[in-house]
Short mmCIF file of C-alpha atoms and ligand atoms in Angstrom, two decimals:
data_model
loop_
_atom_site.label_atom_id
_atom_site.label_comp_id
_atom_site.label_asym_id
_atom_site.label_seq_id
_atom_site.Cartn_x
_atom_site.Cartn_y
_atom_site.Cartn_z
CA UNK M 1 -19.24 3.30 13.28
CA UNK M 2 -17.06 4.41 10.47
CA UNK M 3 -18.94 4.99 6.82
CA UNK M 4 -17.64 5.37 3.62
CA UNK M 5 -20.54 5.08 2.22
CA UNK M 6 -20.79 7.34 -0.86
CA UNK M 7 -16.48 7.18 -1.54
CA UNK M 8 -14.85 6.12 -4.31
CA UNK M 9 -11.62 4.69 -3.07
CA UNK M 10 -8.80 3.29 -5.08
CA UNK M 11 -6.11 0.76 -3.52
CA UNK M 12 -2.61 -0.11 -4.86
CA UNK M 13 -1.02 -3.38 -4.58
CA UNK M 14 -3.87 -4.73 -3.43
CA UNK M 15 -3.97 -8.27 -5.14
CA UNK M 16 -2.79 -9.77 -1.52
CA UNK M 17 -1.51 -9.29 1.85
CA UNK M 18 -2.44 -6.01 3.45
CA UNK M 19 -3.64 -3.91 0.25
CA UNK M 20 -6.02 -6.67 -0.30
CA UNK M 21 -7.21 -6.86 3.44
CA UNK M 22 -7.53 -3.22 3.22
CA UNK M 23 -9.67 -3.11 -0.32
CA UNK M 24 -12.38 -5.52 1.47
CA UNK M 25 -12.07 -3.60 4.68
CA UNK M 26 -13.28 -0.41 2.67
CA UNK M 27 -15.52 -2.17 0.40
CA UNK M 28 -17.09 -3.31 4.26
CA UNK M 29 -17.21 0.01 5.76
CA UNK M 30 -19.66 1.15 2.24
CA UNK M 31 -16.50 2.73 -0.21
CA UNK M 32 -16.90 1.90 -3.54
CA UNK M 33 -13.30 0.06 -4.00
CA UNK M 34 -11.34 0.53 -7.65
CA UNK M 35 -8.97 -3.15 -6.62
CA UNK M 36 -5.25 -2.48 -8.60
CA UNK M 37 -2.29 -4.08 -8.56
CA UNK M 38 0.99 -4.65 -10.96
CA UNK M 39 -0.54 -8.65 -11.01
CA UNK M 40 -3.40 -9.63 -12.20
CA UNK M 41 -5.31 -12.61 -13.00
CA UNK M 42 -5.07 -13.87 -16.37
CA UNK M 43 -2.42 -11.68 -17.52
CA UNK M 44 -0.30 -13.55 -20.09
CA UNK M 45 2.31 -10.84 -20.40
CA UNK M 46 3.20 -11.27 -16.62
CA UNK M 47 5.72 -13.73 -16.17
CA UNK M 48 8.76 -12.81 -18.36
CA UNK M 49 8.68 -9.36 -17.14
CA UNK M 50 8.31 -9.78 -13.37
CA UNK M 51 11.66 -10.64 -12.50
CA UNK M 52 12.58 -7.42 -12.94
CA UNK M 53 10.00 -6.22 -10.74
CA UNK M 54 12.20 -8.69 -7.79
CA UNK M 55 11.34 -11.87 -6.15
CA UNK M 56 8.35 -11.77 -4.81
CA UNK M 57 6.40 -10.64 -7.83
CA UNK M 58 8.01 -13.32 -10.01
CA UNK M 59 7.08 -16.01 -7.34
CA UNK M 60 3.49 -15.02 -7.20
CA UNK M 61 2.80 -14.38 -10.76
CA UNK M 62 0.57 -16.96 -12.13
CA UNK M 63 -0.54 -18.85 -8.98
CA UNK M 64 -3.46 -18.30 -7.41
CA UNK M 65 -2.40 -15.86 -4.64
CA UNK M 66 -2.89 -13.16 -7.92
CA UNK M 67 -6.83 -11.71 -6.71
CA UNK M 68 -7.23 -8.62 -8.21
CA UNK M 69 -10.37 -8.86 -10.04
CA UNK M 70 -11.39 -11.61 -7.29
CA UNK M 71 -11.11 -8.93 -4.30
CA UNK M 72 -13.33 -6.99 -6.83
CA UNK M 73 -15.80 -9.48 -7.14
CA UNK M 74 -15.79 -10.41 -3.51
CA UNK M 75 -16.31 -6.31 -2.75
CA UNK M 76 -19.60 -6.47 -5.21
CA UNK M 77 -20.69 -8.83 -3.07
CA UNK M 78 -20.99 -6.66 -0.25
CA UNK M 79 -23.62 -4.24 -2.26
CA UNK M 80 -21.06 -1.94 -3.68
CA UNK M 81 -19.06 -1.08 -6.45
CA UNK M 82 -15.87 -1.88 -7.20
CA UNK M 83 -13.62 -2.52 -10.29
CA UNK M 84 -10.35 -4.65 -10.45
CA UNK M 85 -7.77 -3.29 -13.08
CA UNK M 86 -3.78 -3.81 -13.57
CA UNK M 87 -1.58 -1.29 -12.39
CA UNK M 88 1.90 -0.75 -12.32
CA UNK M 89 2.66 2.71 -9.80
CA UNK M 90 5.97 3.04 -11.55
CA UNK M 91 3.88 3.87 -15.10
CA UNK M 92 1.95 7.28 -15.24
CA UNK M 93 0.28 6.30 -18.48
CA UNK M 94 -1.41 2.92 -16.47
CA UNK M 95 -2.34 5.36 -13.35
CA UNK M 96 -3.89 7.86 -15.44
CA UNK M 97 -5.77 5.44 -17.51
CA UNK M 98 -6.93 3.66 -14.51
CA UNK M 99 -7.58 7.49 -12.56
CA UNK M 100 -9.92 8.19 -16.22
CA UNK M 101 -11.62 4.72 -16.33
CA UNK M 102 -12.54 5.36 -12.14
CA UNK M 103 -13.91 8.80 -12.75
CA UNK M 104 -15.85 7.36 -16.03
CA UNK M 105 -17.51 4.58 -13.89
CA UNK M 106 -17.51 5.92 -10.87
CA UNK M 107 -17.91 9.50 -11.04
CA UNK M 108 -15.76 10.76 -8.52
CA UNK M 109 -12.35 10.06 -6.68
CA UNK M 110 -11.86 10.14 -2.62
CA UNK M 111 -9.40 7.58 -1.19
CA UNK M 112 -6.01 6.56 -2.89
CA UNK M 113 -4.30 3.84 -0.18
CA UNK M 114 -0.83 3.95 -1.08
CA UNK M 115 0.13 0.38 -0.76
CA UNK M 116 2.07 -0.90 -3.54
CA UNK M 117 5.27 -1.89 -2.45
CA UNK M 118 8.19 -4.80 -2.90
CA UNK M 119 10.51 -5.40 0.54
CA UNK M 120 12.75 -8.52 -1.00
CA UNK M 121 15.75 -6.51 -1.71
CA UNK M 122 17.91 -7.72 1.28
CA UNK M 123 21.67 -7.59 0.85
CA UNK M 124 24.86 -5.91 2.72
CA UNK M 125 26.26 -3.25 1.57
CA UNK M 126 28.95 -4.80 -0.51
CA UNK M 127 25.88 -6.86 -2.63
CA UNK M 128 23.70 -4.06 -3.19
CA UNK M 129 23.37 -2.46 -6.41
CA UNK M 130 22.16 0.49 -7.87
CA UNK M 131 19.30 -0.83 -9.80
CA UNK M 132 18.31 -2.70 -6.64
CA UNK M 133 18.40 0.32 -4.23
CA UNK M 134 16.77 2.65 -7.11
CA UNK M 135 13.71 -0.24 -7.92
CA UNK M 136 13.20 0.19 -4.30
CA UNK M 137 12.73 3.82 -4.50
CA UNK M 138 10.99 3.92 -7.82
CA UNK M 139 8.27 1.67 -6.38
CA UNK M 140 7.58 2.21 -2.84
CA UNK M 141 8.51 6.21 -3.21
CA UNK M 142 8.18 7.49 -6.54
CA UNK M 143 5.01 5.01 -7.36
CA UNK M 144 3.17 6.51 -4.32
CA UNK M 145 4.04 10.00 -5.66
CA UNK M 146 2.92 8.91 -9.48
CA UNK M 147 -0.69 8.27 -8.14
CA UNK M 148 -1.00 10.99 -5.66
CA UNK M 149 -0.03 13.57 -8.42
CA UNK M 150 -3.03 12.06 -10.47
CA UNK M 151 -6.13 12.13 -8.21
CA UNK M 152 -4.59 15.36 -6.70
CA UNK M 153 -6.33 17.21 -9.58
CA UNK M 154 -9.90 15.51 -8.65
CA UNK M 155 -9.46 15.59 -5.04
CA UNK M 156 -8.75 19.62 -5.04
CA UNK M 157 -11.10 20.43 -7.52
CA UNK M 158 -14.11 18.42 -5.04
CA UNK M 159 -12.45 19.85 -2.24
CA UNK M 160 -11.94 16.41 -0.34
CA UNK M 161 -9.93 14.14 -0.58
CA UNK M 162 -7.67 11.50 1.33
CA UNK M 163 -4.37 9.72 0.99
CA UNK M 164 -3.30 7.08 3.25
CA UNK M 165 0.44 6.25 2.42
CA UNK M 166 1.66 2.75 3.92
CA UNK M 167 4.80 3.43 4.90
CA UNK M 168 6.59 0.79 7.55
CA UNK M 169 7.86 1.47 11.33
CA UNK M 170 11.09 1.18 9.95
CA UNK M 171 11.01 4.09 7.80
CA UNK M 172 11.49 5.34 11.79
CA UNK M 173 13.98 2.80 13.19
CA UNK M 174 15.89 1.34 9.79
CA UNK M 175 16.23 -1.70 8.49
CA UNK M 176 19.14 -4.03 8.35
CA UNK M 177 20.45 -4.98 5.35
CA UNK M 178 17.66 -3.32 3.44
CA UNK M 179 18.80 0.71 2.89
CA UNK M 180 16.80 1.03 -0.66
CA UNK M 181 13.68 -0.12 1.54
CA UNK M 182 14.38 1.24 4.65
CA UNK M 183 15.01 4.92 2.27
CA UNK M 184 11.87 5.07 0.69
CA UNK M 185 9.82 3.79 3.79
CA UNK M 186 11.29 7.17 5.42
CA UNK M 187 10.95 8.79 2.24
CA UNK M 188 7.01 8.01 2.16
CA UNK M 189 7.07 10.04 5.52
CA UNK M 190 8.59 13.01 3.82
CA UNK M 191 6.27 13.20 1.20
CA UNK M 192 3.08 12.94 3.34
CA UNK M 193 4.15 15.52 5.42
CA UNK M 194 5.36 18.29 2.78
CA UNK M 195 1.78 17.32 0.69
CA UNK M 196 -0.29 17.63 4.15
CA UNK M 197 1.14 21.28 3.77
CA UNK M 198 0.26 22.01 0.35
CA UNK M 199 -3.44 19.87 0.77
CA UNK M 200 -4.64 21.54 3.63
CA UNK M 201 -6.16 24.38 1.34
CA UNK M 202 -7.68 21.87 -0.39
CA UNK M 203 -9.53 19.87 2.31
CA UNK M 204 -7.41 17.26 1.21
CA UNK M 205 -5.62 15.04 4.26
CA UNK M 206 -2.12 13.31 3.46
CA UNK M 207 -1.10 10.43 6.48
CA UNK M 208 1.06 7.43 6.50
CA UNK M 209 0.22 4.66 8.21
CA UNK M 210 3.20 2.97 9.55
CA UNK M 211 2.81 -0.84 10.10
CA UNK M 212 5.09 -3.39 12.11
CA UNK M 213 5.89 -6.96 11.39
CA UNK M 214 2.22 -7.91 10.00
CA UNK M 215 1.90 -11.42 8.55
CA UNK M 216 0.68 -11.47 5.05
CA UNK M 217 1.94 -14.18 2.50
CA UNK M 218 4.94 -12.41 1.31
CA UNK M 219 6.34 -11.94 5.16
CA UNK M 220 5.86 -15.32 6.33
CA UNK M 221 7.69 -16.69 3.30
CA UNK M 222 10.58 -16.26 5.59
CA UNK M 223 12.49 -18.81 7.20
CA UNK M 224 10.51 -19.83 10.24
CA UNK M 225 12.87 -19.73 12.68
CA UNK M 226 13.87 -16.13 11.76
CA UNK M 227 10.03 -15.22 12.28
CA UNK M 228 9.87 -17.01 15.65
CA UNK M 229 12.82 -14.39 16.47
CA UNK M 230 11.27 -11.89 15.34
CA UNK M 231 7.76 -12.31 17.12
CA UNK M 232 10.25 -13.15 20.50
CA UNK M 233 11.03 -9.17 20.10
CA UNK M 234 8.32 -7.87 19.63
CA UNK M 235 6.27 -6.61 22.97
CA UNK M 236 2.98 -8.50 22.53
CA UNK M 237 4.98 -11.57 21.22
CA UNK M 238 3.24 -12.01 17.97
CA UNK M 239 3.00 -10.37 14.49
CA UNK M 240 -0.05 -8.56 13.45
CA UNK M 241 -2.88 -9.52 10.83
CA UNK M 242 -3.64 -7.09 8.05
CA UNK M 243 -7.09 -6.97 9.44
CA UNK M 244 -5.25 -4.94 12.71
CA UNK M 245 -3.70 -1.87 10.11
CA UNK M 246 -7.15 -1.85 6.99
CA UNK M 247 -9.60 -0.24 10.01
CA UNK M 248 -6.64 2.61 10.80
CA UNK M 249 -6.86 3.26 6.98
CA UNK M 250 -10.22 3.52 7.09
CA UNK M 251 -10.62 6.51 10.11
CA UNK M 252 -8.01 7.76 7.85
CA UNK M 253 -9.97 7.63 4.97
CA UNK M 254 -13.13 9.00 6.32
CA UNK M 255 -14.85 12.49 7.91
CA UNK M 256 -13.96 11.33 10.93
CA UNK M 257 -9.79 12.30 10.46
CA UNK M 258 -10.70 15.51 9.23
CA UNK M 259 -8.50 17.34 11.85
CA UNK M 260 -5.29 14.69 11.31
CA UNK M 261 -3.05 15.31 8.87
CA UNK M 262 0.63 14.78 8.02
CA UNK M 263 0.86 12.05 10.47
CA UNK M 264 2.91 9.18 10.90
CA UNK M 265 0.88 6.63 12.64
CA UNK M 266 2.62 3.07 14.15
CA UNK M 267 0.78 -0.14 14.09
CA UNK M 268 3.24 -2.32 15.54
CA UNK M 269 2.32 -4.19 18.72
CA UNK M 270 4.79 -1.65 20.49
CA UNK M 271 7.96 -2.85 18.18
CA UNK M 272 9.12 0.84 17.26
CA UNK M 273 9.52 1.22 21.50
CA UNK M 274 13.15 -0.17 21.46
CA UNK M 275 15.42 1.81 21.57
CA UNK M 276 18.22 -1.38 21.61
N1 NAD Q 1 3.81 -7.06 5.89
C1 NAD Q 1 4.54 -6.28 6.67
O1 NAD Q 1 5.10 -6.73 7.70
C2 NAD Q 1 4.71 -4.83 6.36
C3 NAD Q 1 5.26 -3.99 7.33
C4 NAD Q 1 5.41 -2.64 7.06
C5 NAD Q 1 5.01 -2.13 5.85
N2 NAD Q 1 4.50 -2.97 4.90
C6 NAD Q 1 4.12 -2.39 3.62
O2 NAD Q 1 2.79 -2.74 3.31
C7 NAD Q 1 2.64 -2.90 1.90
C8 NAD Q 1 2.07 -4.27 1.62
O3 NAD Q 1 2.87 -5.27 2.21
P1 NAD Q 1 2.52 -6.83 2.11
O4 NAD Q 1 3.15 -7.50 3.25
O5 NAD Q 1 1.08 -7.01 1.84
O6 NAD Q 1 3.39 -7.21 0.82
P2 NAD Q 1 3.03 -7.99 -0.52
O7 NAD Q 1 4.32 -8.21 -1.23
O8 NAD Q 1 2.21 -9.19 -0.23
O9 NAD Q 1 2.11 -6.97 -1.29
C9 NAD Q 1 2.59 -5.95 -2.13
C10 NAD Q 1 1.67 -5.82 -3.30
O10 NAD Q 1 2.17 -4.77 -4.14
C11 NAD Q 1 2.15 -5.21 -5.48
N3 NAD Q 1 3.14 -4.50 -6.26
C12 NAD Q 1 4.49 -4.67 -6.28
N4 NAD Q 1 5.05 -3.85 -7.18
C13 NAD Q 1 4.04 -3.13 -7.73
C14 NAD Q 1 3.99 -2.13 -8.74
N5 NAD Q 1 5.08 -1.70 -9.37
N6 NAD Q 1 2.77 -1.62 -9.06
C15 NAD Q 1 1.64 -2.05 -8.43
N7 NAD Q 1 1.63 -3.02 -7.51
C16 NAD Q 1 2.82 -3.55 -7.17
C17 NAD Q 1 2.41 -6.70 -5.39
O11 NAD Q 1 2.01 -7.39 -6.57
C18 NAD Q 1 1.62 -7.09 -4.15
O12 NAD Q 1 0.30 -7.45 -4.44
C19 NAD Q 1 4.02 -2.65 1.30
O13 NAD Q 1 4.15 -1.32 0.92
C20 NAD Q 1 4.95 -2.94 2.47
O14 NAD Q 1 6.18 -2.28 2.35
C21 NAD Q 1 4.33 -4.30 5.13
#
């Protein structure tokens, strides 16, 4: 029932995993879909500078899993627009070149999903660095603020306009061995709620979406055994598909929200319940 037919939406990180699932779950629902992510394919300049950007981005870089401009294409498909472009959240200059090219092709600006993020900085205490816990922040936190402060011009000036920030249940509940993550999961919270303030003049909506364990490619690179564990605690005994959180970002996205904002919503099979 939901249509976004009409919107111009724009996804970060969405070259896999759930800001991919949630790029063709727009492109379904009738959004035109501008696909970005820090990887793309074809991108020769990728693979000596990703290790900085942590494990995950240096393991992927190069294969096949990088489907930027293919989630485009496969959006086309659908009778749509959609444009597939690289895009680092921690560079303003890359946002607001993408935020100009969008607006030049597309005319207009409606949706920014908040996605981007990297979750393989897991250490104790004693092994964490700085430049660990602040890549963490600079990403998941300061990236989502980067490309919220440029569509908020666009949004407020058309008078609509909605950001869905994925944050994670445990920027709720914490997460062991992971502070810089856990910190700007909770810090993604923050931020939605103080801009739902300021955007409510505007008729823009700010709202995180807050998802549990959900098994893209990046979480079940994890030992097995650990995941079995992990699925044993959760209530309904299994993790979720990215196809369970893109349709909450897509309410969130459309008219239909238009009295919701500055939420926090879980989407977690009941694993923020515990209390143990
Ligand atoms: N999978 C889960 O269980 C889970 C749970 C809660 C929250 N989340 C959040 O959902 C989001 C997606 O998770 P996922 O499991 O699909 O992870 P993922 O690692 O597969 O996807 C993250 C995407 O972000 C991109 N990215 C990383 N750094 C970037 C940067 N600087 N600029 C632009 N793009 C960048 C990556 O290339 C990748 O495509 C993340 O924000 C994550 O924290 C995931």
């Amino acid at each position: 029932m939901i249509s976004l037919t009409g919107k111009v939406a724009l996804v970060t990180g969405a070259s896999r995993g759930l800001g991919r699932a949630i790029a063709l779950f727009l492109g379904e629902t009738g959004a035109d879909v501008v696909v970005t992510d820090l990887l793309i394919e074809n991108d020769v300049t990728d693979k000596d500078k990703m290790a900085e950007y942590g494990k995950l981005a240096a393991h992927f870089s190069g294969t096949d899993k990088v489907r930027t401009q293919q989630t485009a294409d496969e959006i086309k498909k659908m009778g749509v627009r959609s444009l597939g472009h690289k895009m680092d959240v921690t560079q303003p200059a890359q946002i607001q070149a993408v935020v100009s090219e969008t607006l030049k092709q597309m005319g207009r600006i409606d949706i920014l999903v908040n996605n981007a993020g990297v979750m393989d900085n897991m250490a104790v205490m004693e092994k964490q660095t700085l430049n660990m816990f602040e890549r963490d922040l600079k990403i998941n936190l300061t990236g989502a603020f980067n490309c919220i402060q440029a569509v908020w011009p666009y949004m407020k000036k058309q008078k609509w306009g909605r950001i869905v920030n994925i944050s994670s249940f445990v920027g709720l509940r914490g997460a062991l061995a992971q502070p810089g993550y856990g910190a700007s999961k909770a810090g993604i919270i923050g931020l939605t709620r103080s801009l739902a303030l300021e955007g409510a003049g505007y008729g823009i909506t700010v709202n995180a979406v807050l998802p549990g364990f959900i098994g893209t490619e990046a979480v079940k690179m994890h030992d097995p055994k650990m995941l079995d564990q992990i699925k044993d605690r959760i209530p309904v005994k299994r993790m979720g598909n990215p196809d369970e959180v893109a349709p909450l970002v897509a309410f969130l996205g459309s008219d239909h929200s238009s009295y919701m904002t500055g939420t926090a919503i879980p989407v977690t099979g009941g694993a923020d319940l515990f209390s143990f």
